[in-house]
mmCIF file of C-alpha atoms and ligand atoms in Angstrom:
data_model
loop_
_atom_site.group_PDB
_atom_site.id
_atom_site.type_symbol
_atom_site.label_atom_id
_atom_site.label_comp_id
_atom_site.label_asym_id
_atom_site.label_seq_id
_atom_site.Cartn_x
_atom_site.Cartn_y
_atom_site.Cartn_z
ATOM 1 C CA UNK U 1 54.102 110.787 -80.449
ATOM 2 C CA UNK U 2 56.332 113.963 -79.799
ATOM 3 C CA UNK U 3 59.322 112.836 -82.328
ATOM 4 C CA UNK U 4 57.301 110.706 -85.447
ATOM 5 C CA UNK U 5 59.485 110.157 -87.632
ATOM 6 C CA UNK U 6 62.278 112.037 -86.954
ATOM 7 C CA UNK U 7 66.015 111.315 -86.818
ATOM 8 C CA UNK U 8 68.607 111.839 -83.986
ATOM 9 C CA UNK U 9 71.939 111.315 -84.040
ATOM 10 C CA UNK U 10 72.970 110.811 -80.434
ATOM 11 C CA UNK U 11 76.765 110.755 -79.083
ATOM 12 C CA UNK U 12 77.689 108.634 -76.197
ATOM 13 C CA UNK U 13 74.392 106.268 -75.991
ATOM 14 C CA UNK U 14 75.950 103.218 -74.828
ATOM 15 C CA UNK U 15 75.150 104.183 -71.648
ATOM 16 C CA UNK U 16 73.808 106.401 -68.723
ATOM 17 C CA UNK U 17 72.086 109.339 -70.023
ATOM 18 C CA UNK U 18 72.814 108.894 -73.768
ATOM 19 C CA UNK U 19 71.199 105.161 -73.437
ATOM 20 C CA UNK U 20 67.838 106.450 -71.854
ATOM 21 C CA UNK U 21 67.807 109.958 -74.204
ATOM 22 C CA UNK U 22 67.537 107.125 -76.868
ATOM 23 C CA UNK U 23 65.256 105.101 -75.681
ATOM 24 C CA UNK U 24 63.089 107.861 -74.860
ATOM 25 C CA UNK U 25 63.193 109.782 -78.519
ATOM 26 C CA UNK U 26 62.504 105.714 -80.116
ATOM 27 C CA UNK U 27 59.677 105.302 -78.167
ATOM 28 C CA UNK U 28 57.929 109.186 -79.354
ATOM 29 C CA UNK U 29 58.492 107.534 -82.475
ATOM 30 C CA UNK U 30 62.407 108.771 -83.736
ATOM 31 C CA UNK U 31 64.732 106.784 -85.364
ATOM 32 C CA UNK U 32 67.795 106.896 -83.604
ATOM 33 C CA UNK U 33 71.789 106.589 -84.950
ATOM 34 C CA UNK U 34 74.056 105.660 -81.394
ATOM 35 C CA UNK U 35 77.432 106.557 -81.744
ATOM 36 C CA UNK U 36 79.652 105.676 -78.786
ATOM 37 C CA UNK U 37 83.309 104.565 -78.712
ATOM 38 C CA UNK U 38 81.711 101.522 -76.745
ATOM 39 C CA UNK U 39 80.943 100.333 -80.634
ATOM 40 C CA UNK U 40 79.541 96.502 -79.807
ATOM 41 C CA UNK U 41 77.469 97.579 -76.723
ATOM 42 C CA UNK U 42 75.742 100.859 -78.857
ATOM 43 C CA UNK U 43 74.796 97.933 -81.231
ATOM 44 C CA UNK U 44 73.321 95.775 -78.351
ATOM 45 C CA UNK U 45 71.598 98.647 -77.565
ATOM 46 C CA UNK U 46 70.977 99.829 -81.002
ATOM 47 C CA UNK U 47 68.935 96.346 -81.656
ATOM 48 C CA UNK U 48 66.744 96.153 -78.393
ATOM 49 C CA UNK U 49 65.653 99.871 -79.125
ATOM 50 C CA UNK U 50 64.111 98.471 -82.635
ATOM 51 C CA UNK U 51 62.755 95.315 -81.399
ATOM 52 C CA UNK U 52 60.846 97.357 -78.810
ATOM 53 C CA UNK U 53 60.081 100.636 -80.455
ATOM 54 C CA UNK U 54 59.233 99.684 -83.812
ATOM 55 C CA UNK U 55 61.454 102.868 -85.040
ATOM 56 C CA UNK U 56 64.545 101.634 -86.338
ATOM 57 C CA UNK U 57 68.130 102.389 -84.417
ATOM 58 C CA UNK U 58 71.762 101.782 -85.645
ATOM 59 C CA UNK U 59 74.903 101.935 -83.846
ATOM 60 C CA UNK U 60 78.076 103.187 -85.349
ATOM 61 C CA UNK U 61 81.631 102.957 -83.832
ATOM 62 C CA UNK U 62 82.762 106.655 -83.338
ATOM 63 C CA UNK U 63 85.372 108.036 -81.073
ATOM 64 C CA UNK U 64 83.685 112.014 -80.916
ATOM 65 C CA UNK U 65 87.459 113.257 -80.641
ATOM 66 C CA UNK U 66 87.784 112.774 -83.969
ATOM 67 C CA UNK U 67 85.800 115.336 -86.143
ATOM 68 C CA UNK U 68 86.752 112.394 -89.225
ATOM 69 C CA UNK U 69 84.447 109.718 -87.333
ATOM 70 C CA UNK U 70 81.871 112.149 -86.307
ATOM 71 C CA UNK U 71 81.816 112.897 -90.208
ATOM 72 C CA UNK U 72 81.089 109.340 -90.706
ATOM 73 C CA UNK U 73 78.405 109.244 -88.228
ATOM 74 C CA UNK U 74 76.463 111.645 -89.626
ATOM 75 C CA UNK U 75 76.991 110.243 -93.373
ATOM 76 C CA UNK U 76 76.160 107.024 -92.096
ATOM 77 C CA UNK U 77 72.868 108.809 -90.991
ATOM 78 C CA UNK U 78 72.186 110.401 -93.967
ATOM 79 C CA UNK U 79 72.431 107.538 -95.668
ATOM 80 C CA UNK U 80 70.344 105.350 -93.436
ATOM 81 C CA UNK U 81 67.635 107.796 -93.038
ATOM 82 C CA UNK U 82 68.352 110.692 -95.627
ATOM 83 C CA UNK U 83 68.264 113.271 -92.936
ATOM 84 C CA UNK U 84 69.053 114.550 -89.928
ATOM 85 C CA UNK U 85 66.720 116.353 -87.342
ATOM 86 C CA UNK U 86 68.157 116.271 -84.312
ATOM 87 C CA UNK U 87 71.608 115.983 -82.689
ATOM 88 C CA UNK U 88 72.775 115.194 -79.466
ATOM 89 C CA UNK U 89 76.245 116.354 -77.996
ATOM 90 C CA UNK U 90 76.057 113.593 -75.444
ATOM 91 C CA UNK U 91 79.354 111.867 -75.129
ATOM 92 C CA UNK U 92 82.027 113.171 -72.261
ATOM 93 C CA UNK U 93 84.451 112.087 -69.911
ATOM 94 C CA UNK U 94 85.867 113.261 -66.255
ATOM 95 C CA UNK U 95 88.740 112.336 -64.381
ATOM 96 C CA UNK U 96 89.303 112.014 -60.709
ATOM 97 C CA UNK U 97 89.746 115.605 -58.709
ATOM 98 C CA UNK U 98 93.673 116.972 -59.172
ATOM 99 C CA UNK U 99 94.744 119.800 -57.867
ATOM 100 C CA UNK U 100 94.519 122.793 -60.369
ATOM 101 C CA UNK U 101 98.740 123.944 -60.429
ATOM 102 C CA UNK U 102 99.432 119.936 -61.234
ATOM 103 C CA UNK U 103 96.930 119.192 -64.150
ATOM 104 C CA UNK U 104 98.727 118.330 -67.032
ATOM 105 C CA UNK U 105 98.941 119.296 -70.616
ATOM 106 C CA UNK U 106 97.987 115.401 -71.515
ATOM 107 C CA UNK U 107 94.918 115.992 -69.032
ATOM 108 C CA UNK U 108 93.752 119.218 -70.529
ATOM 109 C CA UNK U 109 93.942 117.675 -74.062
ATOM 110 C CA UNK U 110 92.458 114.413 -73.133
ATOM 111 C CA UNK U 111 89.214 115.883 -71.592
ATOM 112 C CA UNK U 112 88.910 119.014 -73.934
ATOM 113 C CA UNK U 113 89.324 116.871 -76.881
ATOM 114 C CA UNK U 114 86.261 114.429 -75.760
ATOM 115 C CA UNK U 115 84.060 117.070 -73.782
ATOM 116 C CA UNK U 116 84.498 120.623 -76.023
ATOM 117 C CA UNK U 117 85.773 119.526 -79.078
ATOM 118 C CA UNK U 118 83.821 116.560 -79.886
ATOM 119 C CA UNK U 119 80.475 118.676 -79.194
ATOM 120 C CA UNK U 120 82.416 121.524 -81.567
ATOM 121 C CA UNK U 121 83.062 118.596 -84.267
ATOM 122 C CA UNK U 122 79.542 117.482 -83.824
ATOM 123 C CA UNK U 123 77.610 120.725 -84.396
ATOM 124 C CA UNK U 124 80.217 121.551 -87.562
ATOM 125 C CA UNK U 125 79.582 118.448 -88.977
ATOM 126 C CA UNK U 126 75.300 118.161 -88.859
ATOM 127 C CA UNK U 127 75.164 122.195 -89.749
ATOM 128 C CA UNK U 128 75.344 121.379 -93.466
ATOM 129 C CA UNK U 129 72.844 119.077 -93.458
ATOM 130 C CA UNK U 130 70.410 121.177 -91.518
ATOM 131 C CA UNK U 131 71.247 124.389 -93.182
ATOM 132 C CA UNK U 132 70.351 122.905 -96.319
ATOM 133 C CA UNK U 133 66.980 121.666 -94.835
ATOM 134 C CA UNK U 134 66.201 124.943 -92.823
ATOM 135 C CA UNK U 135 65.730 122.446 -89.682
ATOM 136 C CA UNK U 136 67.244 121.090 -86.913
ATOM 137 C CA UNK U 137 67.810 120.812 -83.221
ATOM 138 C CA UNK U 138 71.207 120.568 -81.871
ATOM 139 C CA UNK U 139 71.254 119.744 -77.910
ATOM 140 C CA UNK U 140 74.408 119.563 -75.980
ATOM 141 C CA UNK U 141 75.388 117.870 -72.868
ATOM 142 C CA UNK U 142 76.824 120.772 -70.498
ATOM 143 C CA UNK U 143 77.042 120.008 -66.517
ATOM 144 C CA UNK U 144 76.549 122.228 -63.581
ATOM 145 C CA UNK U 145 79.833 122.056 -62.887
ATOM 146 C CA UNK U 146 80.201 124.295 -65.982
ATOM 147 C CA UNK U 147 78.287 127.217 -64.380
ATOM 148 C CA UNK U 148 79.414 126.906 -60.785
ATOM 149 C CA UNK U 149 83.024 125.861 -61.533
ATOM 150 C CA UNK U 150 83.334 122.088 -61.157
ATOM 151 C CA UNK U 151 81.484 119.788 -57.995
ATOM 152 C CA UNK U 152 83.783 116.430 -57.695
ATOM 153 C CA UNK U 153 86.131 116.784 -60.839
ATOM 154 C CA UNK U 154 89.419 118.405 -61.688
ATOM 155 C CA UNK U 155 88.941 121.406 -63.521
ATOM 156 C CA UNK U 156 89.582 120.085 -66.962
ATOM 157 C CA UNK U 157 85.162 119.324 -66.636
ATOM 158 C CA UNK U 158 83.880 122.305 -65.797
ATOM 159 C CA UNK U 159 86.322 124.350 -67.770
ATOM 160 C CA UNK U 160 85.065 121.940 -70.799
ATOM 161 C CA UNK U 161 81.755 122.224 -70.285
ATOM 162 C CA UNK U 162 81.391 126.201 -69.715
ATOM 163 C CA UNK U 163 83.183 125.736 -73.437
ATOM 164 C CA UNK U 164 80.144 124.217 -74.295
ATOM 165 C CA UNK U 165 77.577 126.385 -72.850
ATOM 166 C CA UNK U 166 79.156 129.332 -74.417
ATOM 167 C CA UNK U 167 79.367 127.503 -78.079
ATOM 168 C CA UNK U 168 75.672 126.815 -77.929
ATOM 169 C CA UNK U 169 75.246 130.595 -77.889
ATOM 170 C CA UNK U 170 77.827 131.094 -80.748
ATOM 171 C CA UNK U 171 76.057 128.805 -82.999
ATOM 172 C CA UNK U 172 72.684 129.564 -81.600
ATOM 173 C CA UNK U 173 73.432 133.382 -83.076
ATOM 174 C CA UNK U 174 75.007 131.839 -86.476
ATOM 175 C CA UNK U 175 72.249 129.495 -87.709
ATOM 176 C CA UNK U 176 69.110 130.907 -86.353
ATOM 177 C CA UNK U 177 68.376 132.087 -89.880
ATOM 178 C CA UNK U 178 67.890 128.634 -90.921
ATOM 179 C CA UNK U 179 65.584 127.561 -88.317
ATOM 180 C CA UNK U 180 68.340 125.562 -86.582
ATOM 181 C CA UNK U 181 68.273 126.118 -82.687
ATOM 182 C CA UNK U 182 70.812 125.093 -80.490
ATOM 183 C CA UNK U 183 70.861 124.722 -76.664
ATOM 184 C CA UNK U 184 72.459 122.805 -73.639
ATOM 185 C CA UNK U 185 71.251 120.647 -70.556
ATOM 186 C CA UNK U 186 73.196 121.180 -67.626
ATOM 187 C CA UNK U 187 72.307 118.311 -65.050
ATOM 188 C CA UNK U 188 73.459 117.858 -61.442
ATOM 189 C CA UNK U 189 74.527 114.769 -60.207
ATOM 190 C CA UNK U 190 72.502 112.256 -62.341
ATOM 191 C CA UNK U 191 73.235 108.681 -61.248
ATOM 192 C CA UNK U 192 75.374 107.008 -64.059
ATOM 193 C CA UNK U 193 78.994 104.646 -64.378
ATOM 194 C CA UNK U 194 80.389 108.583 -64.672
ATOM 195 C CA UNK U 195 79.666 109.614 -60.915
ATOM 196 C CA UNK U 196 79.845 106.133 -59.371
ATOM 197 C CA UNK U 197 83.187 106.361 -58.627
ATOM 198 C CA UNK U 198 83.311 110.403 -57.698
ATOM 199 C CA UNK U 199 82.541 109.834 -53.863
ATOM 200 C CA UNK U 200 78.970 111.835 -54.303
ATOM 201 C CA UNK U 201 76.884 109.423 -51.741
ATOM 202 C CA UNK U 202 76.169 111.933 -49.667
ATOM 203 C CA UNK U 203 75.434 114.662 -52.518
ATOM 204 C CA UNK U 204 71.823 114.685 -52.420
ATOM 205 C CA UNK U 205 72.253 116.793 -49.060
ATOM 206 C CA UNK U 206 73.401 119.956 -51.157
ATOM 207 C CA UNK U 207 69.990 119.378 -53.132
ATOM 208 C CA UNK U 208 67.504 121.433 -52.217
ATOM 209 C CA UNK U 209 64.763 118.197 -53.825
ATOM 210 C CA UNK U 210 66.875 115.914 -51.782
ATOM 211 C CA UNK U 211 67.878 113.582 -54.225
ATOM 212 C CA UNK U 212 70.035 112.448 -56.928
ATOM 213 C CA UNK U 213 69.010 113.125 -60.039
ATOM 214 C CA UNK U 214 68.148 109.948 -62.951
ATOM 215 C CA UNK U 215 68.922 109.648 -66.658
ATOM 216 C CA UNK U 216 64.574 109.729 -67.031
ATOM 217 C CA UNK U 217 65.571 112.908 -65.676
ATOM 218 C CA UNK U 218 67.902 114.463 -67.908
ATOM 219 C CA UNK U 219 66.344 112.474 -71.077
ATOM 220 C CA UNK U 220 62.858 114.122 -69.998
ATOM 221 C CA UNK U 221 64.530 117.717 -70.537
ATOM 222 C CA UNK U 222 66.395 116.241 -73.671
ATOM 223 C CA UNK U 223 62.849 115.170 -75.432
ATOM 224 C CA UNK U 224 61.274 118.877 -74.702
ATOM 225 C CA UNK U 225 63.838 120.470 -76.497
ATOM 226 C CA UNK U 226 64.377 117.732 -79.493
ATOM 227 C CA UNK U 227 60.456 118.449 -79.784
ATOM 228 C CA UNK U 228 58.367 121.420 -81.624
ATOM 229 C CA UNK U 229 57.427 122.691 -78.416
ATOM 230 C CA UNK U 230 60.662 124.361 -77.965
ATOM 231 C CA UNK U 231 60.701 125.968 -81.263
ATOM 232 C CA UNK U 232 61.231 129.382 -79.788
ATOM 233 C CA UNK U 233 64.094 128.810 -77.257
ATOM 234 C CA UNK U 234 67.501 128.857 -78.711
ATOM 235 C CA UNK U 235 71.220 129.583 -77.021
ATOM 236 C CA UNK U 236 69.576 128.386 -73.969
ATOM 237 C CA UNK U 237 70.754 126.358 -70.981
ATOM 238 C CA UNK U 238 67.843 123.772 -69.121
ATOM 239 C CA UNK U 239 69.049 123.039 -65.560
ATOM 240 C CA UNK U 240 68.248 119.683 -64.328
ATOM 241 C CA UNK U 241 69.682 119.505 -61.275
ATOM 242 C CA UNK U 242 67.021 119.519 -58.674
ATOM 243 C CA UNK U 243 67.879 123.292 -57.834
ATOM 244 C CA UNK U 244 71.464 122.651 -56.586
ATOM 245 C CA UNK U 245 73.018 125.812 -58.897
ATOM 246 C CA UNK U 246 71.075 128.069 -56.440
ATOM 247 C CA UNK U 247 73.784 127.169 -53.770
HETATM 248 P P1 LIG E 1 78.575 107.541 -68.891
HETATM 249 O O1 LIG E 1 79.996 107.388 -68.535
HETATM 250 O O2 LIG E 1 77.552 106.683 -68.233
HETATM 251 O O3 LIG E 1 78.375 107.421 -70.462
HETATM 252 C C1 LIG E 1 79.199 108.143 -71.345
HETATM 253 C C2 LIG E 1 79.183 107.480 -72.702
HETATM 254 O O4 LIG E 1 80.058 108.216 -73.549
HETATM 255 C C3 LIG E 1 79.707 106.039 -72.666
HETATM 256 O O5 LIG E 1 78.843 105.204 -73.408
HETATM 257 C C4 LIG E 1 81.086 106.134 -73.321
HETATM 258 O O6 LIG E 1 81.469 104.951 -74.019
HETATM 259 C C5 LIG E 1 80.868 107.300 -74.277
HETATM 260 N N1 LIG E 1 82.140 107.939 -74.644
HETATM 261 C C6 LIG E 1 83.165 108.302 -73.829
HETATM 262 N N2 LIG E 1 84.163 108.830 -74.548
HETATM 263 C C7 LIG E 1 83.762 108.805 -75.844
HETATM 264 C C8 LIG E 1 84.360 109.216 -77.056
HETATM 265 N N3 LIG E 1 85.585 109.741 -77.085
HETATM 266 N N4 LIG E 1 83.664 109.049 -78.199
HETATM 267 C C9 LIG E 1 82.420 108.499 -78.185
HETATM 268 N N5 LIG E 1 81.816 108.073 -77.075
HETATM 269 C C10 LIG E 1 82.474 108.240 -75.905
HETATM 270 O O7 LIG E 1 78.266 109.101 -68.615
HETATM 271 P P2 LIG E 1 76.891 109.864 -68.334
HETATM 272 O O8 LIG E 1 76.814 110.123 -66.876
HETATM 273 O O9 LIG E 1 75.764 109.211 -69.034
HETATM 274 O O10 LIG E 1 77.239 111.269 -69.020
HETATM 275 C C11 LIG E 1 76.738 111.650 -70.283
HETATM 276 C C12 LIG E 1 76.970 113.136 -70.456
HETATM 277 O O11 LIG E 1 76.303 113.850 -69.403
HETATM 278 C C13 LIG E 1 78.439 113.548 -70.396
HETATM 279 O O12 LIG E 1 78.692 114.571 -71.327
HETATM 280 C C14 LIG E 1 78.577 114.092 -68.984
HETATM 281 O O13 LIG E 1 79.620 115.007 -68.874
HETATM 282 C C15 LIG E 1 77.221 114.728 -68.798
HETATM 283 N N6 LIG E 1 76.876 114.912 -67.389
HETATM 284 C C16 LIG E 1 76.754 113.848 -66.568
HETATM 285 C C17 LIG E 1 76.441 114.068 -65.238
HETATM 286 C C18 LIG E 1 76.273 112.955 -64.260
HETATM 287 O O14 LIG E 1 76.151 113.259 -63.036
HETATM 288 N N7 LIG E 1 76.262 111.700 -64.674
HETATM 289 C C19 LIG E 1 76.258 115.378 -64.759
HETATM 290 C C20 LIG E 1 76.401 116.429 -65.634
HETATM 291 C C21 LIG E 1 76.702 116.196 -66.958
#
């Protein structure tokens, strides 16, 4: 087992790819915290993960937005499990393509506030707890569209997530000392609720592996770098996207 023992705090795991990232850490033997806004269906979740793991999961209610609630997540952890290893920047948001002169100030703030901020509230929040352990792995959710620009959304997403990438390298450089490393994912188009409705049925064409990517996928890349054998790689980005940044 790659995670024995361990303890992840993971944002947005009602579903899609924070739902299969825990899964995946319970059964390499990690307990798990899910914090989602979707409160009742991360505790749905929360239970099934223990019955079939035998690690033990909990669900709190958290809206990542607010740096108060992500607070409480992680003291909820704490107290649960008297640690925390690993943390996962998971939860995000898009909304539907707008062109860039008409986005509005409620749009920035609604999708910077979920997608940046909440990762920023996230990492602030767990660094005390790993600084004072001289551990931890912090792993945030970026997105292609934060390297190349944006693929289906308005800009508020890529713009977000570039935020992200470039905040994994300003904490990365910050808490090294304490053996804390931070990096990001950056998936393509990984079949979830988020890009159902974004039109991308024919996006596997603009993939040079031909397909859509899945949340095994993304949670595969997750596990590596929640796991000792990335204990060297820090301020880093992982594409999963089956090669479509190279176009
Ligand atoms: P999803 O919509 O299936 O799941 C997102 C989860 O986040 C949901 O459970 C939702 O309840 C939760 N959430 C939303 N707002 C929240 C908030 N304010 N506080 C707490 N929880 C909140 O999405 P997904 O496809 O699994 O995406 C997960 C992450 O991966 C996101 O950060 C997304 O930007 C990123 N991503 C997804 C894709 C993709 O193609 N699906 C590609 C690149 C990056």
């Amino acid at each position: 087992m790659r995670l024995k023992e361990k303890v992840a705090i993971v944002t947005g795991a009602a579903n899609g790819i924070g739902a299969e990232i825990s899964r995946t850490f319970a059964r390499e033997g990690c307990h798990v915290v899910l914090a989602d806004l979707a409160a009742d269906k991360a505790k749905t979740l929360a239970a099934e993960i223990t019955a079939e793991s035998g690690v033990k999961a909990i669900a709190v209610g958290c809206d990542v937005a607010q740096k108060e609630e992500l607070q409480c997540v992680v003291d909820a952890c704490v107290a649960e499990f008297g640690t925390v290893d690993i943390l996962v920047n998971n939860a995000g948001i898009t909304l539907p393509a707008c062109p860039v002169e008409d986005i509005t100030p409620e749009r920035w703030k609604k999708v910077l506030d979920i997608d940046l901020m909440g990762t920023i509230y996230g990492t602030q929040c767990v660094i005390p707890v790993m600084k004072a352990r001289k551990s931890g792995k912090i792993i945030n959710m970026a997105s292609v569209a934060g390297q190349v620009g944006g693929v289906f959304t308005e800009a508020t997403y890529p713009v977000s997530k570039a935020g992200v990438i470039c905040w994994a390298k300003a904490v990365a450089k910050q808490v090294g000392e304490y053996n804390i490393t931070c990096n990001c994912i950056a998936p393509g188009t990984i079949l979830t609720a988020m890009t159902e409705t974004l039109g991308s049925a024919d996006a596997s064409l603009n993939v040079p592996l031909h397909r859509l990517g899945s949340v095994k996928d993304v949670a595969g890349a997750a596990l590596f770098l929640a796991s000792d054998e990335s204990d060297f790689i820090t301020g880093a980005t992982i594409n999963v996207n089956g090669g479509m940044s190279m176009i």
